[in-house]
GROMACS .gro file of C-alpha atoms in nm:
model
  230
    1UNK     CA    1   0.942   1.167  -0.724
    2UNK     CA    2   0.575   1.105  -0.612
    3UNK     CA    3   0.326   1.182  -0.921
    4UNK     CA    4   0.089   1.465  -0.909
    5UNK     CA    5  -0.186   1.533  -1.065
    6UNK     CA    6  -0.103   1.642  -1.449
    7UNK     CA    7  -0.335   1.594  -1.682
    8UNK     CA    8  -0.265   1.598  -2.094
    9UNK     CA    9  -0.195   1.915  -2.282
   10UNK     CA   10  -0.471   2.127  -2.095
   11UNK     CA   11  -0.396   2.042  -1.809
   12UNK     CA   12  -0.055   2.182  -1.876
   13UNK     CA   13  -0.203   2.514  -1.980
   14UNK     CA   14   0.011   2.558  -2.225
   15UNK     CA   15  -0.062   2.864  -2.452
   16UNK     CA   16   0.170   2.892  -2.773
   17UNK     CA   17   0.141   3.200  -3.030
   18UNK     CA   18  -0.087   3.034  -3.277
   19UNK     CA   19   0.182   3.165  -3.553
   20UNK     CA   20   0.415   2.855  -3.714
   21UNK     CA   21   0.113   2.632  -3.760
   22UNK     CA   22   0.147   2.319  -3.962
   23UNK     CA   23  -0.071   2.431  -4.264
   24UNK     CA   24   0.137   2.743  -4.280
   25UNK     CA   25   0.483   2.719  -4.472
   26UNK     CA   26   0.711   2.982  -4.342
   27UNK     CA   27   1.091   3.125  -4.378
   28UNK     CA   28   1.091   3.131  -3.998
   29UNK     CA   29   0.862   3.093  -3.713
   30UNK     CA   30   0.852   3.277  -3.386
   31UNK     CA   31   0.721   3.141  -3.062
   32UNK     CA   32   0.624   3.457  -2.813
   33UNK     CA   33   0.547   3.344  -2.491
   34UNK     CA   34   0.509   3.013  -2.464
   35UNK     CA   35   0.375   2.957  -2.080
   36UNK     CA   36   0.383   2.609  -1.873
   37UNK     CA   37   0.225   2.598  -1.531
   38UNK     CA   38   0.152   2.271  -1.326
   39UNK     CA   39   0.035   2.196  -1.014
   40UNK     CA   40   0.376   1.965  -0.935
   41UNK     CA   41   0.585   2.175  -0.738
   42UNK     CA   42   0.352   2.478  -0.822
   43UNK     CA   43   0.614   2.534  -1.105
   44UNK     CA   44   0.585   2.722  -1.410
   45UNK     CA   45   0.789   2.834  -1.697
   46UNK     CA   46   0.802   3.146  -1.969
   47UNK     CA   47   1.010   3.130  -2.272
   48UNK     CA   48   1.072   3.317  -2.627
   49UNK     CA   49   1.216   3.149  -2.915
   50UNK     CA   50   1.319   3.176  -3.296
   51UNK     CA   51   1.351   2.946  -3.536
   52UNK     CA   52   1.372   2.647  -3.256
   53UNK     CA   53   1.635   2.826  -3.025
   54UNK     CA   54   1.524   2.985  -2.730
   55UNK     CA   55   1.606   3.373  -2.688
   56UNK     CA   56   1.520   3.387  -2.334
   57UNK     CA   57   1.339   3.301  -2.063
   58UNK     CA   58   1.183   3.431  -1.733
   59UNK     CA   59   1.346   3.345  -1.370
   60UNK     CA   60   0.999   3.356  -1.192
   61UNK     CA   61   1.188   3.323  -0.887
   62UNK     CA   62   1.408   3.601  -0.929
   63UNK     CA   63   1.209   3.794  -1.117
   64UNK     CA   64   1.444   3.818  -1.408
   65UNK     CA   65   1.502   3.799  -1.752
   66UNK     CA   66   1.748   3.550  -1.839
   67UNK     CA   67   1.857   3.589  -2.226
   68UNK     CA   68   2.021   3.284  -2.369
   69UNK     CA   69   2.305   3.477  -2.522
   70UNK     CA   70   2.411   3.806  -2.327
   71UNK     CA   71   2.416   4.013  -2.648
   72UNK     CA   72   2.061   3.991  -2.710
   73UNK     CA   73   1.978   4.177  -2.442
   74UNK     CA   74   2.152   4.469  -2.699
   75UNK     CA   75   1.833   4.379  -2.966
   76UNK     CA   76   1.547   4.423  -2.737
   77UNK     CA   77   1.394   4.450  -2.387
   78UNK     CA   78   1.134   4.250  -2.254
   79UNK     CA   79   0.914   4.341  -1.935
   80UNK     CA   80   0.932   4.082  -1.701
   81UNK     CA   81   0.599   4.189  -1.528
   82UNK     CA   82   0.408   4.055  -1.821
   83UNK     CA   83   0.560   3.737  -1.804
   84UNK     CA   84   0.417   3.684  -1.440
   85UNK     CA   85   0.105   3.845  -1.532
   86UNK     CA   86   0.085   3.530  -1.823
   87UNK     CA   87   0.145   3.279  -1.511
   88UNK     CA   88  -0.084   3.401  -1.278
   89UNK     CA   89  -0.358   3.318  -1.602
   90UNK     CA   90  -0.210   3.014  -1.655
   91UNK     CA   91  -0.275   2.905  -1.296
   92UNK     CA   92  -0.620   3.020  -1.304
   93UNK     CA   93  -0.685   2.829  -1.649
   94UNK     CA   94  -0.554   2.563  -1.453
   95UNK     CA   95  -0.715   2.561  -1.161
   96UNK     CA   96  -1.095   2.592  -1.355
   97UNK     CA   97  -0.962   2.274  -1.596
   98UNK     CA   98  -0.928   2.093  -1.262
   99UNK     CA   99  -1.218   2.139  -1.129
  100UNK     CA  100  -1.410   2.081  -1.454
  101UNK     CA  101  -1.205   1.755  -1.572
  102UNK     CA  102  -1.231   1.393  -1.472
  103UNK     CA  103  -0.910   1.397  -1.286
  104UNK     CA  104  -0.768   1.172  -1.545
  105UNK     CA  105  -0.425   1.114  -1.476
  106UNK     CA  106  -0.165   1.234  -1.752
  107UNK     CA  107   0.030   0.955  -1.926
  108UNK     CA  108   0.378   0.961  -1.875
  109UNK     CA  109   0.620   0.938  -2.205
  110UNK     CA  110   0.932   0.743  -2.200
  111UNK     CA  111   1.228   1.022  -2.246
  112UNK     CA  112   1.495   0.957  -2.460
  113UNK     CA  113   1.880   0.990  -2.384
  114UNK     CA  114   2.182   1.050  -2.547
  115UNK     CA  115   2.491   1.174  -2.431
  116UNK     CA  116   2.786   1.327  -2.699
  117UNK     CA  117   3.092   1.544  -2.666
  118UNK     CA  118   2.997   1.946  -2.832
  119UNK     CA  119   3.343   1.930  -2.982
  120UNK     CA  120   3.596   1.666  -3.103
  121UNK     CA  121   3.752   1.487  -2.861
  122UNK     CA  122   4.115   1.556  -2.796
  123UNK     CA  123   4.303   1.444  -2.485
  124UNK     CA  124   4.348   1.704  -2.248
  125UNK     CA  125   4.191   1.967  -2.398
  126UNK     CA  126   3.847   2.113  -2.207
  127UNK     CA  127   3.530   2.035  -2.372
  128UNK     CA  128   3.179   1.955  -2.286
  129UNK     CA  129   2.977   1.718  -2.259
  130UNK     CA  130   2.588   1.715  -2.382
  131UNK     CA  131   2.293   1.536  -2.207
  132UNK     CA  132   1.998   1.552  -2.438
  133UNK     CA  133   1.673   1.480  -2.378
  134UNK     CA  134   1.422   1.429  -2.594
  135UNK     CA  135   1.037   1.304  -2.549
  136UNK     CA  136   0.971   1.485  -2.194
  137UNK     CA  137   0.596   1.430  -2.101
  138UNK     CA  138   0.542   1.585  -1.797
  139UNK     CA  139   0.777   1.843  -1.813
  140UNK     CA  140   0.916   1.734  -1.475
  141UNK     CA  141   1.250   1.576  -1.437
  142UNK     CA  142   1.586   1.506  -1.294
  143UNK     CA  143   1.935   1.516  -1.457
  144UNK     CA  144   2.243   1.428  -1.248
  145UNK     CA  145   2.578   1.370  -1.371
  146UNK     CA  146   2.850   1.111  -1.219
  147UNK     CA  147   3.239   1.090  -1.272
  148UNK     CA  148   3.416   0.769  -1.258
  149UNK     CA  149   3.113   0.692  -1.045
  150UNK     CA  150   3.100   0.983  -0.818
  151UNK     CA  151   2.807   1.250  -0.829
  152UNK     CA  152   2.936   1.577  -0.985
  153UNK     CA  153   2.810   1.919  -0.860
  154UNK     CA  154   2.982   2.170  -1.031
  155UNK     CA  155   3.058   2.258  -1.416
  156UNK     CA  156   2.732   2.166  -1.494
  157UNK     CA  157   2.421   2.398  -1.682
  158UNK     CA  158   2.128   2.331  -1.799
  159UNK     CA  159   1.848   2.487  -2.065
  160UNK     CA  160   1.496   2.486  -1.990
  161UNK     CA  161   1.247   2.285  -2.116
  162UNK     CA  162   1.209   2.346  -2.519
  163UNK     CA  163   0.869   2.277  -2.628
  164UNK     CA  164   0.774   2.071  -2.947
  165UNK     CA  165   0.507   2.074  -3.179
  166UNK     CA  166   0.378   1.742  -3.077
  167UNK     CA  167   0.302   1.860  -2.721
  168UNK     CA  168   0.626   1.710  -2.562
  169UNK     CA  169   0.985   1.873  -2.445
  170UNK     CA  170   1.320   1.858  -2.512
  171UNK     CA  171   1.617   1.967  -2.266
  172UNK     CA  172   1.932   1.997  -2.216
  173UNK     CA  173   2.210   1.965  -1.958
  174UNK     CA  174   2.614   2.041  -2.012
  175UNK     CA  175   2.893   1.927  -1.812
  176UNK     CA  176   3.211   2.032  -1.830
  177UNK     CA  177   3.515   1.800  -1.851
  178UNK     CA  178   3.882   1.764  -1.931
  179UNK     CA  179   3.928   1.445  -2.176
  180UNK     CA  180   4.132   1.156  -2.007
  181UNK     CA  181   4.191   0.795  -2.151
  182UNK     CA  182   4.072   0.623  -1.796
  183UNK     CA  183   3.762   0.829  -1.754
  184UNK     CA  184   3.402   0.762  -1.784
  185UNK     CA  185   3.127   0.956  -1.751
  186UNK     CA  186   2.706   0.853  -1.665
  187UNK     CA  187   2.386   1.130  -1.698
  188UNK     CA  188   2.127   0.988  -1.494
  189UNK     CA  189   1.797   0.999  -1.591
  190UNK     CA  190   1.448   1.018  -1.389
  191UNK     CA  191   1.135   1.061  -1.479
  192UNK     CA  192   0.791   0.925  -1.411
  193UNK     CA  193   0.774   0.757  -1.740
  194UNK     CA  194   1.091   0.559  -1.673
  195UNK     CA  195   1.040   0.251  -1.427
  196UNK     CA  196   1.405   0.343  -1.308
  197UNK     CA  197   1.634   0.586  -1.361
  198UNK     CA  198   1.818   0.603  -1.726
  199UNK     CA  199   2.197   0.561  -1.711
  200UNK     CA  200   2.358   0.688  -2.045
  201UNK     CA  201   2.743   0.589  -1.987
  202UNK     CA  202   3.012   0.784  -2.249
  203UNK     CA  203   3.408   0.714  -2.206
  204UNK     CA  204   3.669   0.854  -2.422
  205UNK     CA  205   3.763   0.651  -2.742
  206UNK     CA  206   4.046   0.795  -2.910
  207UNK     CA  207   4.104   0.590  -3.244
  208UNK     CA  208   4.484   0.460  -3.268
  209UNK     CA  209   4.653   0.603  -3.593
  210UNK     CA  210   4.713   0.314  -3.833
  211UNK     CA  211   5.033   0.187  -3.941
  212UNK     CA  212   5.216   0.323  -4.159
  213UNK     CA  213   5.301   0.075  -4.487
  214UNK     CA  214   5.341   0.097  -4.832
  215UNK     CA  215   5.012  -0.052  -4.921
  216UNK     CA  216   4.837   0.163  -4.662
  217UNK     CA  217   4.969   0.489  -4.703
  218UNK     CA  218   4.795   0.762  -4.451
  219UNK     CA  219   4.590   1.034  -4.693
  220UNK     CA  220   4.813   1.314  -4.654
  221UNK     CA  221   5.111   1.113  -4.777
  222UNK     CA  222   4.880   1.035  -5.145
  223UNK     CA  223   5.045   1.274  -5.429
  224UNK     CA  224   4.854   1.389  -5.699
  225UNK     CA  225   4.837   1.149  -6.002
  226UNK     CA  226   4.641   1.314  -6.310
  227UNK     CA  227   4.643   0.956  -6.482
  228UNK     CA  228   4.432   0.803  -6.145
  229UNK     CA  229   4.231   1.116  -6.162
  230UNK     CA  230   4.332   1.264  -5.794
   0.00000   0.00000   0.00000
């Protein structure tokens, strides 16, 4: 990925709803249009979000609402004109920040990986597996999955950037896999803060039940004892 020029948060333009600050305590916070636009890629993003999780966000290439969970498109309605409207400023803002600025390049956080199954793991039984991705500064990056070392294509989604309140991103990206004993699976990392890529590597470990003995009887097998207090 060759680096563009990004500079720190204002560079970003990134305009939050100045509700949720820090110095005001709060049952729950909502973030109402939280715009990103940078000049890598000419990209840009829109997003809603409650409490932390995102209700939707704007397709700016389709032109679309996309809701995070089909029934809250039931609650509300949101007109996706104004979203564009917001990015069009936000590329203006930009644009004068440039010009105005030092051109001092943006430093690059290191992201950080982990990789974990959403449910317990049973053999052969579907499940899913979670890439997170924490510390994103830019918001630019790739995520690619591989399966007992081959790239994977399909069965795989992914969130959009979730902003933080100290200025960097999280994200997310789910693959889709059926347990097996002799399986591994790698999310693969880039991003300008990384030298190279970030392999995360997760394989299925299924403890083996113990024993059965006497002296190590398994917990279901432990009856009741009112003088040991059970």
């Amino acid at each position: 990925m060759k680096k563009a020029l990004i500079l720190r948060a204002l560079t970003l333009a990134t305009m939050m709803s100045p509700y949720g600050g820090e110095d005001i305590v709060a049952d729950h916070v909502g973030t109402y249009g939280t715009n990103v636009y940078q000049t890598y890629g000419a990209s840009g993003q829109f997003t809603f979000e409650f409490d932390g999780d995102e209700l939707f966000y704007v397709d700016l290439g389709k032109k679309e609402t996309v809701w995070r969970l089909p029934e809250f498109s039931n609650i509300t309605k949101f007109e996706v004109q104004s979203a564009l409207r917001n990015i069009v400023m936000s590329k203006r803002n930009l644009d004068i920040l440039i010009k105005n600025s030092s051109f001092t390049p943006a430093t690059s956080e290191i992201p950080e990986v982990a990789v974990f199954p959403k449910s317990s793991v049973v053999l052969g039984i579907p499940n899913t597996l979670i890439c997170q991705v924490d510390n994103i500064f830019p918001p630019v990056i790739n995520i690619t999955w591989f399966y007992n070392g081959h790239f994977v294509a399909e069965g795989i989604a992914e969130t959009t950037f979730y902003p933080k309140s100290d200025h960097s991103f999280l994200k997310f990206s789910y693959l889709t896999f059926l347990p097996s004993s002799e399986d591994f699976y790698d999310c693969r990392v880039e991003h300008w803060g990384l030298e190279e890529p970030l392999v995360k590597h997760w394989g299925t470990c299924i403890p083996k039940p113990t024993p059965f003995s006497t002296s190590n009887p398994p917990a279901d097998s432990v009856l009741p004892n009112p003088a040991s207090g059970l």
